[in-house]
Short mmCIF file of C-alpha atoms in Angstrom, two decimals:
data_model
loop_
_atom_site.label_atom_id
_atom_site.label_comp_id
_atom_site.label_asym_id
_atom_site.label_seq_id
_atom_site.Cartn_x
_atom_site.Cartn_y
_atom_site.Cartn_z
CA UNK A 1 -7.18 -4.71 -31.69
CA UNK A 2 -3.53 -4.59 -29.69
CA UNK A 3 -3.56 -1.83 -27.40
CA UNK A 4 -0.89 -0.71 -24.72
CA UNK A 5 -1.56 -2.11 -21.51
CA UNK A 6 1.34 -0.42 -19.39
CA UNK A 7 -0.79 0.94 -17.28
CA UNK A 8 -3.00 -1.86 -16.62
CA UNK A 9 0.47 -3.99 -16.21
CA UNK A 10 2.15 -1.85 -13.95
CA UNK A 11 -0.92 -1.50 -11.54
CA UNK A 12 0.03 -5.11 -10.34
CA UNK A 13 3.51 -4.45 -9.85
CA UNK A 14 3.25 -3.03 -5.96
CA UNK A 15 7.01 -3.88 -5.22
CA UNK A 16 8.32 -1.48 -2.87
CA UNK A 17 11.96 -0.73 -4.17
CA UNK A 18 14.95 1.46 -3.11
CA UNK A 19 17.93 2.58 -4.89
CA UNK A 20 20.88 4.67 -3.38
CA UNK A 21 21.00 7.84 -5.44
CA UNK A 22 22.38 11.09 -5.78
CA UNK A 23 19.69 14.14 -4.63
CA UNK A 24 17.34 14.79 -7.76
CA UNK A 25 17.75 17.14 -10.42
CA UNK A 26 15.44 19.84 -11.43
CA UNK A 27 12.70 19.23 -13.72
CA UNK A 28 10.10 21.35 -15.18
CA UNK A 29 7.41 18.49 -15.39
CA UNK A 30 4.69 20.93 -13.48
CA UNK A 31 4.13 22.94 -16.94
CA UNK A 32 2.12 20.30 -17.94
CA UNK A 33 0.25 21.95 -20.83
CA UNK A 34 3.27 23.63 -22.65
CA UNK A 35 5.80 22.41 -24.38
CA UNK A 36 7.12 18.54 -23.77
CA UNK A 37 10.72 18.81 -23.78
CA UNK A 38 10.85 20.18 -20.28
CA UNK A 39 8.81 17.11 -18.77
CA UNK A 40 11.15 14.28 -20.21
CA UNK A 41 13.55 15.31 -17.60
CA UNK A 42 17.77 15.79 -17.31
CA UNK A 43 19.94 12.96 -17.11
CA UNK A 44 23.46 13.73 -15.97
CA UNK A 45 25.51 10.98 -17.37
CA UNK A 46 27.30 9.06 -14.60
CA UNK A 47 28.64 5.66 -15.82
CA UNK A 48 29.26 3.06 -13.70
CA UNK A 49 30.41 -0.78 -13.67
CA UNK A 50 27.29 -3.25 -13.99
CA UNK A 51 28.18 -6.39 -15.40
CA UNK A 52 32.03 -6.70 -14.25
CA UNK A 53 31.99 -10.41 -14.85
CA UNK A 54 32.71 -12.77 -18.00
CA UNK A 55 29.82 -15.35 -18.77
CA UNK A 56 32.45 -17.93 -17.22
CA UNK A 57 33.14 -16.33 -13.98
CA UNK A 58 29.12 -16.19 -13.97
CA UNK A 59 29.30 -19.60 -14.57
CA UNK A 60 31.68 -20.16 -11.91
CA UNK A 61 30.02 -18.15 -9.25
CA UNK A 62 26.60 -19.47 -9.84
CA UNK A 63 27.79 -22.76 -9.07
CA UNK A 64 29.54 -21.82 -6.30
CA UNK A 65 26.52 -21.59 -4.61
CA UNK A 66 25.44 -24.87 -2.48
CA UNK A 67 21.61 -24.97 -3.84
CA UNK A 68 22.41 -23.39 -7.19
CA UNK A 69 23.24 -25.02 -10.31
CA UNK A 70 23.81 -22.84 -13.96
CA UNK A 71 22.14 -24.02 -16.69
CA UNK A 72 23.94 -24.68 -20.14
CA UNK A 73 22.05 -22.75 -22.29
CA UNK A 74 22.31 -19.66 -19.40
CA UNK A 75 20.97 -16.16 -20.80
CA UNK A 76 22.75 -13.15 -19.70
CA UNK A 77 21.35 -9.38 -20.00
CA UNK A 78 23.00 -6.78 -18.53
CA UNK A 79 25.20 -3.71 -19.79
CA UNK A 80 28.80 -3.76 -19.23
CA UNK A 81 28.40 -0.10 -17.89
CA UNK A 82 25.50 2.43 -17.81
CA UNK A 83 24.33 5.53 -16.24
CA UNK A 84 22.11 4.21 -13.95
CA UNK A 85 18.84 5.76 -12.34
CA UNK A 86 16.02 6.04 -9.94
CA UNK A 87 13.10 8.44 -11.38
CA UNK A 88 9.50 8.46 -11.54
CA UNK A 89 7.52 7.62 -14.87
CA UNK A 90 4.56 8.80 -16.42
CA UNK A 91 1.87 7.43 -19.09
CA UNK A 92 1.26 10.98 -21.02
CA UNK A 93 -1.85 10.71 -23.03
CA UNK A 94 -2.42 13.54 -25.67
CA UNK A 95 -5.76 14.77 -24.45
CA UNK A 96 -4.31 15.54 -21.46
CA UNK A 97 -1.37 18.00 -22.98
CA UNK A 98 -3.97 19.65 -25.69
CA UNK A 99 -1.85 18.60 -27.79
CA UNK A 100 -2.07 21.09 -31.02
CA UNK A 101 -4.05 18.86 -33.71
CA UNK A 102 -2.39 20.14 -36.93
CA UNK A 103 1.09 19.18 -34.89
CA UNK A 104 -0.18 15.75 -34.19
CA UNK A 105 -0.62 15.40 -37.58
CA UNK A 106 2.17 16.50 -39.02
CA UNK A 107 3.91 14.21 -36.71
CA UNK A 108 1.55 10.83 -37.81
CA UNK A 109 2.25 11.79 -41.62
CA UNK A 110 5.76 11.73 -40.67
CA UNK A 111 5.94 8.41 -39.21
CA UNK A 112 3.77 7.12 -42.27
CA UNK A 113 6.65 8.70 -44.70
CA UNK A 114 9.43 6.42 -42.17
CA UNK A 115 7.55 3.51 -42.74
CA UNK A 116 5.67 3.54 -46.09
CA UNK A 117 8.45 5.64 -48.01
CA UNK A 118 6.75 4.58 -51.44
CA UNK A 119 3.35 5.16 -50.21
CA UNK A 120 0.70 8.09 -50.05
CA UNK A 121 -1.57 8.94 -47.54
CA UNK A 122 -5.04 8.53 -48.89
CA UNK A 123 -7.38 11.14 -47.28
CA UNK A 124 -10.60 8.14 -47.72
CA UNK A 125 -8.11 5.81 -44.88
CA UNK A 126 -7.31 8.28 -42.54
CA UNK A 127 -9.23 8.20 -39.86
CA UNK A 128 -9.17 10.00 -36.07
CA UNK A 129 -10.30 9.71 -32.70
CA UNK A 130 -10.93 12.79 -30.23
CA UNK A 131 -11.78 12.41 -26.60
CA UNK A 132 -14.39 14.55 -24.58
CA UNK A 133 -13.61 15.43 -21.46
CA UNK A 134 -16.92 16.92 -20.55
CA UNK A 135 -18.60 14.09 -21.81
CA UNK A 136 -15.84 11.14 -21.23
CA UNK A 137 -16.99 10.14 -24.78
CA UNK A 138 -14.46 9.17 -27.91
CA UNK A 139 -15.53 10.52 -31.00
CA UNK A 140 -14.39 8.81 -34.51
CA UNK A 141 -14.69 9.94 -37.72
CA UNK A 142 -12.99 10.18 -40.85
CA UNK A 143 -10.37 13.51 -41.25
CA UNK A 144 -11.65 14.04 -44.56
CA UNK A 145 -15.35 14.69 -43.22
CA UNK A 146 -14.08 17.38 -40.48
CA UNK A 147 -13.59 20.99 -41.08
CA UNK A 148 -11.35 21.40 -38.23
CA UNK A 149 -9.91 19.13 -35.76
CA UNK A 150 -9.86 19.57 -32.15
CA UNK A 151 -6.41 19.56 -30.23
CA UNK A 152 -5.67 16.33 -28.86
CA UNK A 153 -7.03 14.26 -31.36
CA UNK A 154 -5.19 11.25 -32.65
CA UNK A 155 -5.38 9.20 -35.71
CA UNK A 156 -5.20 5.38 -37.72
CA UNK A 157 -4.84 5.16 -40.92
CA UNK A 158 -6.44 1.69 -42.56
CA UNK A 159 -6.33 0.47 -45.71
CA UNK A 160 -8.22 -2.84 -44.85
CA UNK A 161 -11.42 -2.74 -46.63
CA UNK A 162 -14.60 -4.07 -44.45
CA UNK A 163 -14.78 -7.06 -46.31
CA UNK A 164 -11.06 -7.49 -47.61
CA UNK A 165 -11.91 -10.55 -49.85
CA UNK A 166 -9.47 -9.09 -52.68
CA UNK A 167 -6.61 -8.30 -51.28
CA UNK A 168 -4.80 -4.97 -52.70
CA UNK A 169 -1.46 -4.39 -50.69
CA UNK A 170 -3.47 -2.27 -47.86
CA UNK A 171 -0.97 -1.06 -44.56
CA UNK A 172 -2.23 0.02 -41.59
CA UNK A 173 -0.11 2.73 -39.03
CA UNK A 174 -1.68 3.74 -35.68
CA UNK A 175 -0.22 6.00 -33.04
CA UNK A 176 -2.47 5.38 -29.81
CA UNK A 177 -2.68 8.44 -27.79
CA UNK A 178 0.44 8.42 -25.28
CA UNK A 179 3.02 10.88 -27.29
CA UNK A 180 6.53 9.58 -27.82
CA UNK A 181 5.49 6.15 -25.88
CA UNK A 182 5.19 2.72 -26.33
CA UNK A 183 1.78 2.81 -28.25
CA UNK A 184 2.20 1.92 -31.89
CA UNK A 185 0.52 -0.59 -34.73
CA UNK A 186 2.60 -0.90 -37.97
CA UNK A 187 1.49 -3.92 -40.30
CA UNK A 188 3.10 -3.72 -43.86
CA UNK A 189 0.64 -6.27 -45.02
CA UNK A 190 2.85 -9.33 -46.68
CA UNK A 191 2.50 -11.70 -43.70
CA UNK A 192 -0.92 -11.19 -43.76
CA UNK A 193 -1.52 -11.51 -47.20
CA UNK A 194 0.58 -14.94 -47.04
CA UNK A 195 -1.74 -16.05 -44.41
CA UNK A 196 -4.40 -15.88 -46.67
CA UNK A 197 -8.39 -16.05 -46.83
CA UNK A 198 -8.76 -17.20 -43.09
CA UNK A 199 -10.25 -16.01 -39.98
CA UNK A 200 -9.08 -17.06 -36.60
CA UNK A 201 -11.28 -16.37 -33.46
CA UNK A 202 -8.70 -16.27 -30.63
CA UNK A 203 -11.57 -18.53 -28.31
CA UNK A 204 -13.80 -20.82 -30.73
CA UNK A 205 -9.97 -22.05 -32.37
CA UNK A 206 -9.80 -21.47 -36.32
CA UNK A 207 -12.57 -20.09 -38.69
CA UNK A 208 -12.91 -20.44 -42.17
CA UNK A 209 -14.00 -17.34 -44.09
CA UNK A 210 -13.69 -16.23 -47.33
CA UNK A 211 -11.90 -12.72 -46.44
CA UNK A 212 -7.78 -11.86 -45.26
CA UNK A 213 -7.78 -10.77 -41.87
CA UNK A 214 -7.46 -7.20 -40.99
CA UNK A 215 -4.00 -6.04 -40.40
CA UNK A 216 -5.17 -4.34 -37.10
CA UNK A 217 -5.88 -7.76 -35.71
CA UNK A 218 -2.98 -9.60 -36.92
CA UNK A 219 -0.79 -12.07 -35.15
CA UNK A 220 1.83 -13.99 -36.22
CA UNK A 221 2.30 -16.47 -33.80
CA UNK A 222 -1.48 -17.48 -33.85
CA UNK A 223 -0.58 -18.14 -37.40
CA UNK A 224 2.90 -19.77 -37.97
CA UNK A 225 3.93 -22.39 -36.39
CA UNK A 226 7.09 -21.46 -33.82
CA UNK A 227 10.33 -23.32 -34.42
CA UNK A 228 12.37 -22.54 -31.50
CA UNK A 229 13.55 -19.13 -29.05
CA UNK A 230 16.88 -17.81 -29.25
CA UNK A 231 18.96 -14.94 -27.90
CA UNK A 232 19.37 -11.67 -30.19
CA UNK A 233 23.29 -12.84 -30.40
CA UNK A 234 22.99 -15.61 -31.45
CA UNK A 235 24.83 -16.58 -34.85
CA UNK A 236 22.12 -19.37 -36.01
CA UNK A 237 20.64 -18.74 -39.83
CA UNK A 238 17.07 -19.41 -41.28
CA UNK A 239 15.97 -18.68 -44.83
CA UNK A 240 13.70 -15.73 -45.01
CA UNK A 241 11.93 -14.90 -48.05
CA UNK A 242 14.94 -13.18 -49.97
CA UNK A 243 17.70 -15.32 -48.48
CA UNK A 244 19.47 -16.97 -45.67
CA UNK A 245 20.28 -14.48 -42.94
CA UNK A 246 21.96 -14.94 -39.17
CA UNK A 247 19.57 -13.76 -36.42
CA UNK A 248 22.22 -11.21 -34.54
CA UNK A 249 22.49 -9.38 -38.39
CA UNK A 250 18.48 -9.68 -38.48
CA UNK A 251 18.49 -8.20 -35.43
CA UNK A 252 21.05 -5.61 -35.82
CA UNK A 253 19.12 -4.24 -38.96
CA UNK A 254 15.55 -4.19 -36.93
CA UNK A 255 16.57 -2.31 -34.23
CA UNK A 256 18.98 0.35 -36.32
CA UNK A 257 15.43 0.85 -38.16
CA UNK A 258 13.47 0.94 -35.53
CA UNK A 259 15.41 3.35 -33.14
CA UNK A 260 15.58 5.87 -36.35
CA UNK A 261 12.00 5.82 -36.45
CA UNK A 262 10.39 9.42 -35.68
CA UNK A 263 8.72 10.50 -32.29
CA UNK A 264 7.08 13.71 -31.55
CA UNK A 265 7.86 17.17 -32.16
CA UNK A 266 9.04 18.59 -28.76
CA UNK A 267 10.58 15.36 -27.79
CA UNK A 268 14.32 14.25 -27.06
CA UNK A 269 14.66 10.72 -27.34
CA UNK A 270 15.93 8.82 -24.45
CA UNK A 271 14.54 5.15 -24.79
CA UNK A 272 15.46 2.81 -27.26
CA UNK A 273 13.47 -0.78 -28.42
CA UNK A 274 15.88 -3.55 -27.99
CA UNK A 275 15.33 -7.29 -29.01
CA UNK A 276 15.23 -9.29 -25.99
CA UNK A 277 14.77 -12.81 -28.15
CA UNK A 278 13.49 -14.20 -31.31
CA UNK A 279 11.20 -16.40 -31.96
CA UNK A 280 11.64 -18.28 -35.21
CA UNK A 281 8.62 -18.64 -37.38
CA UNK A 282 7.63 -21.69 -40.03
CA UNK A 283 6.50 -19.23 -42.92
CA UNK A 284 6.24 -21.65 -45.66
CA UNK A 285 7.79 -25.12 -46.09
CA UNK A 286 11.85 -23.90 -46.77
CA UNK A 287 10.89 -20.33 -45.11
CA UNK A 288 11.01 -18.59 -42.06
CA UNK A 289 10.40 -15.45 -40.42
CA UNK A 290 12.30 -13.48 -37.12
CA UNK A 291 9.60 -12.66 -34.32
CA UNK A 292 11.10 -10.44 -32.25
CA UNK A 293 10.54 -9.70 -28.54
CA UNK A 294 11.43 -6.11 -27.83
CA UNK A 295 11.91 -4.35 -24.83
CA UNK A 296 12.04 -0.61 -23.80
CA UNK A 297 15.44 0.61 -22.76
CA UNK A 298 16.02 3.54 -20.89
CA UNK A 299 19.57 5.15 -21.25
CA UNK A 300 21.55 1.81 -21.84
CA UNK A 301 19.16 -0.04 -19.14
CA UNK A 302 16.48 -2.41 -20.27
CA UNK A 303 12.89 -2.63 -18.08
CA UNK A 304 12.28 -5.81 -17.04
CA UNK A 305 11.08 -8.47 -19.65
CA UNK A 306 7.82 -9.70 -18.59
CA UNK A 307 7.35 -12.55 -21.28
CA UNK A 308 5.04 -14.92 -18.68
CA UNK A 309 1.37 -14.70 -17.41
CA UNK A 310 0.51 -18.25 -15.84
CA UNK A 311 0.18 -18.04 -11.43
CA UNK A 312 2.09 -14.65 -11.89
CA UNK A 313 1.21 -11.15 -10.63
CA UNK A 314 2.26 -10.30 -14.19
CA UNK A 315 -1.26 -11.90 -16.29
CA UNK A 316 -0.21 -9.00 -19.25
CA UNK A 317 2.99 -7.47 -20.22
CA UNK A 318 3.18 -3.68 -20.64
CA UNK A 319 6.74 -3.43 -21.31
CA UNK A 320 7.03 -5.27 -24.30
CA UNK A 321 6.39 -5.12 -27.78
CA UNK A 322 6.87 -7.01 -31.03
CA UNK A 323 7.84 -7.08 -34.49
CA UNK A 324 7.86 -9.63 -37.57
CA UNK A 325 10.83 -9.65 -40.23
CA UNK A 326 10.48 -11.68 -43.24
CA UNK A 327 12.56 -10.26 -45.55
CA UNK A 328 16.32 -9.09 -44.80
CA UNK A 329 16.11 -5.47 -45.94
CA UNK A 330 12.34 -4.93 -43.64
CA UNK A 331 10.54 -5.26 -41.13
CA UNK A 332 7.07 -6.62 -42.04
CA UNK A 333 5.16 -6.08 -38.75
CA UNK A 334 5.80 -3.77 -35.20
CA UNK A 335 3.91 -3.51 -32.17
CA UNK A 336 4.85 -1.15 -30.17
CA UNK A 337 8.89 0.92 -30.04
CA UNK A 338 10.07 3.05 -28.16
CA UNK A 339 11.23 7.11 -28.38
CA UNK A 340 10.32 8.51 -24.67
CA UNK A 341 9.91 7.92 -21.15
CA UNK A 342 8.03 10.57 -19.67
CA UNK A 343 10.17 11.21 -16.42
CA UNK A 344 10.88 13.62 -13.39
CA UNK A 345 12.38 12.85 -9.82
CA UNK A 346 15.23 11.77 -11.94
CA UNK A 347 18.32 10.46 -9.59
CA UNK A 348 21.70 8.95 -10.87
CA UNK A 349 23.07 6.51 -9.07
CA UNK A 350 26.46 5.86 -7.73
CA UNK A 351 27.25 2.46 -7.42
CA UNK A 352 25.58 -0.90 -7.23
CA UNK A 353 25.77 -4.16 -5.81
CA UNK A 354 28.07 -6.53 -8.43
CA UNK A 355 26.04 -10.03 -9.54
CA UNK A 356 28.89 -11.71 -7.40
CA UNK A 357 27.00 -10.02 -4.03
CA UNK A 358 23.17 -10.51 -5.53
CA UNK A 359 23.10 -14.17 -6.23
CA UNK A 360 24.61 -15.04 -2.68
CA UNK A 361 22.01 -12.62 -1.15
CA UNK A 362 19.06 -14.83 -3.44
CA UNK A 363 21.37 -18.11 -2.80
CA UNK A 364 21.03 -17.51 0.76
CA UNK A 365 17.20 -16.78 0.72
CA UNK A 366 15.31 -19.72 -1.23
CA UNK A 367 15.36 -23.41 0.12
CA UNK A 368 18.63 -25.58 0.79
CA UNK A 369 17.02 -28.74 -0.39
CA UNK A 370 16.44 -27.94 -3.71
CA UNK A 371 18.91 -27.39 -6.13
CA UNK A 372 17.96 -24.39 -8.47
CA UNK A 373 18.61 -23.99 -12.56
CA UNK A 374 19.84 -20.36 -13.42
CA UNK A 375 18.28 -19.66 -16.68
CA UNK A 376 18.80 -16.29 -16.74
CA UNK A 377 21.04 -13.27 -15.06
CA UNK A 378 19.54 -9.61 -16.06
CA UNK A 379 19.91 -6.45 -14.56
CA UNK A 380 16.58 -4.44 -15.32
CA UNK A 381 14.37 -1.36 -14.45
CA UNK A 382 11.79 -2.47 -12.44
CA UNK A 383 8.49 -0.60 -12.41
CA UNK A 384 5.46 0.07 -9.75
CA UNK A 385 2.96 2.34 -9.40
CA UNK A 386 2.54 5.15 -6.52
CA UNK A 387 -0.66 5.14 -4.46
CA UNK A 388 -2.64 7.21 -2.69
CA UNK A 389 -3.45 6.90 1.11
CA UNK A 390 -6.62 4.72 0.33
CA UNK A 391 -4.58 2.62 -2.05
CA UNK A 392 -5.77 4.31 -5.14
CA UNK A 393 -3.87 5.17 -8.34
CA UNK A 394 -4.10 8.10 -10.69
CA UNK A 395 -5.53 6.79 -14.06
CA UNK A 396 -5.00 9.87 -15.60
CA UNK A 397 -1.17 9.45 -15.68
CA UNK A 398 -0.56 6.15 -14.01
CA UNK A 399 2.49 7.59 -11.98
CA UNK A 400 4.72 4.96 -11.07
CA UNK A 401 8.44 4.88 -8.99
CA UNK A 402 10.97 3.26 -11.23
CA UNK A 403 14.27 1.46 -9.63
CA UNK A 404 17.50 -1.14 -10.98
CA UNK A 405 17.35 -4.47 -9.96
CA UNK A 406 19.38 -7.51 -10.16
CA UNK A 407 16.85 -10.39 -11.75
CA UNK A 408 17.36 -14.24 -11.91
CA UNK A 409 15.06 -16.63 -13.26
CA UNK A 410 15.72 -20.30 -11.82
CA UNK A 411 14.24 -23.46 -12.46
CA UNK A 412 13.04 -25.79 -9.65
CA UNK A 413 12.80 -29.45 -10.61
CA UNK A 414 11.04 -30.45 -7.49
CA UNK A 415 7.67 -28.19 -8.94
CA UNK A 416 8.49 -27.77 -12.39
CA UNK A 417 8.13 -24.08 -11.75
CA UNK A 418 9.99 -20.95 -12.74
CA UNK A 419 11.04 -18.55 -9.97
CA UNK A 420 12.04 -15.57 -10.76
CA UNK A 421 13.60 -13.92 -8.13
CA UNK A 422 14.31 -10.35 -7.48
CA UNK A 423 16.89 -7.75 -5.41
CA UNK A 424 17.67 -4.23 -4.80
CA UNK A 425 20.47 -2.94 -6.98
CA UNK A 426 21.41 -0.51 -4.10
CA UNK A 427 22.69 -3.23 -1.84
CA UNK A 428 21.33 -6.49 -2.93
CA UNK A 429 18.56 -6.73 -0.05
CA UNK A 430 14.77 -6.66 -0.53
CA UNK A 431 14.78 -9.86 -1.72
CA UNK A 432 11.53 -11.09 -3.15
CA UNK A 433 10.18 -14.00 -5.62
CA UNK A 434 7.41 -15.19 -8.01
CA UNK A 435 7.03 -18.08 -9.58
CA UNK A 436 5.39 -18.98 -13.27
CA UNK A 437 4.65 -21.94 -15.30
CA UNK A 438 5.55 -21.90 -19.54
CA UNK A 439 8.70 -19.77 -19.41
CA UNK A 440 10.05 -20.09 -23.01
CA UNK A 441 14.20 -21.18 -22.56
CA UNK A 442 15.95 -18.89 -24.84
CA UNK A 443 18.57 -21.01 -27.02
CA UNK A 444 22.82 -18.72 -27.04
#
């Protein structure tokens, strides 16, 4: 089953990043076990410039520099203008907050209502999951079969039967245990049903079997065939199941739905999921479906989109989720979106450096005798986590420093290797690098 790996992502990112900030303001993160909307911190809105430049005068000052060259197909993400900050970030399980059970519950049937509006909840699907902390034990269980539940308990519902080898419209909705976060499963079913009776084990290739696959383990790209990557603007059209539609309108729809979607009681919302491509599916012979790549914005600012794994420091992506649309009026399939960031420390910043300054500064760093591709020109939140004085994190909350950087993925010809290069947003120093093999081109 999918599970958030933020934490487990960000522990690799040890980048040591600096932004030029205004002092903090106050936050009331240290009443830890009360309610949440003190912890998610103040943001005093303080717009400034970002991207100042049209794509051509990217264009043009890209290839202004001696050992840079942009590509045609270049991919640009970064806000015209945004209130822009430095804060720390938190991974907030419920467990850990006590979180009142018959809350959490109210909240899941909630988010089942948003998503299955002509649907029930069945007591004989829902199911929960309750950690121990004296005994560092889960227990599961059906709700139905408890008289009471404890506080901090979470829950699945799963309409899958064990052996599903009649298939009766089942969905499946899980909210992992971070409130407000990243952590979410929502299958609808028809993708999977189209599949139909097949197995696939992710190692041993494809296995027959007389059964649909369970929705919790469901993955679309392992089972249509990808056509091609493209930006969420662009204006190309494939035929879904109910009709031609253009990706940006596909897009547009997903994320109005998905950034209306519910989070917790006690929460203001200050993230938002936001396509960062689409991957184009072969559904059927004349039909396709949208696969989108989403990313978690905070306040107009994207994190970073780590969409890689090969030779890279990055071998998951915590940041990113996904969702399947095959019809124009749904979305069919999410992992993961985005309501909360759990923040304190919060600074706003008052300038940065334009692109114009950054890609001299990375210009100026990597080699003269190679003449670098530009794919791609984003400006991003960039995420690591704090350490201890022995090097240690905290795994309760996974505490990490968040800061802006400029980010620029170039292509070297001489190594057929992608470099994706980093710098400050403060002044456009700290340069640093990584390279990756298999970085998908995204298609304007």
């Amino acid at each position: 089953m999918k599970q958030g790996v933020i934490a487990f992502v960000s522990a690799l990112l040890s980048m040591a990043l600096f932004c030029g900030c205004d002092k903090p303001t106050e936050n009331t993160n240290s009443n830890k076990g009360t309610l949440f909307l003190d912890f998610v911190g103040d943001y005093p809105e303080n717009p400034i410039p970002i991207l100042t430049s049209s794509e051509e005068e990217i264009r043009r000052i890209i290839n202004e520099q001696p050992n840079l060259i942009c590509s045609d197909s270049l991919y640009v993400m970064a806000p015209e203008s945004a209130s822009v900050y430095e804060f720390t970030d938190y991974s907030v399980h419920v467990p850990l907050f006590d979180y009142p059970a018959k809350q959490y519950q109210k909240d899941f049937e909630e988010t089942f209502k948003y998503f299955f509006p002509n649907k029930e909840i069945d007591p004989e699907y829902l199911k929960y999951k309750n950690y121990d902390s004296e005994t560092y034990e889960w227990e599961y269980g059906y709700v139905k079969d408890k008289q009471e539940l404890s506080d901090g308990v979470c829950f699945t519902y799963d309409e899958t039967p064990e052996r599903p080898e009649i298939w009766n419209d089942p969905v499946y909705l899980e909210l992992a245990d971070e409130i407000g976060g990243g952590s979410a499963l929502i299958n609808k079913g028809e993708a999977t049903r189209l599949v139909g009776k097949t197995e696939v084990d992710l190692y041993d290739n494809s296995v027959s079997s007389n059964t649909y696959n369970r929705l919790s383990d469901f993955e679309p790209t392992v089972y249509f065939k990808t056509i091609a990557e493209y930006s969420p603007k662009s204006k190309k059209s494939y035929k879904l199941l109910d009709g031609e539609v253009k990706i940006c309108d596909a897009v547009e729809h997903f994320e109005n739905y998905i950034n209306n979607a519910p989070i917790s009681t006690g929460l203001e919302r200050n993230c938002r999921t936001e396509v960062y491509s689409v991957q184009v599916l072969r559904v059927d012979n004349d039909t396709y479906g949208y696969y989108f790549h989403t990313l978690q914005s905070f306040q107009g600012v994207s994190f970073e989109p780590v969409v890689y794994g090969s030779k890279s420091p990055y071998d998951y992506d915590g940041v990113r989720g996904e969702a399947l649309m095959i019809r124009s009026d749904d979305v069919d399939y999410i992992h993961q979106y985005f309501g909360s960031d759990w923040t304190a420390d919060v600074k706003a910043c008052k300038s940065i450096v334009p692109f114009e300054a950054a890609i001299k500064n990375i210009s100026d760093k990597v080699s003269k005798v190679v003449r670098f591709e530009v794919r791609t020109v984003e400006f991003v939140y960039v995420r690591y986590l704090d350490k201890d004085e022995y090097g240690h994190i905290n795994i309760d909350t996974y505490e990490g420093r968040v800061t802006p950087a400029w980010r620029v993925t170039m292509y070297n010809p001489n190594d057929n290797l992608m470099y994706v290069c980093y710098v400050d947003a403060k002044d456009g120093g700290n340069f640093r690098y990584f390279w990756a093999k298999g970085i998908v081109n995204i298609t304007v």
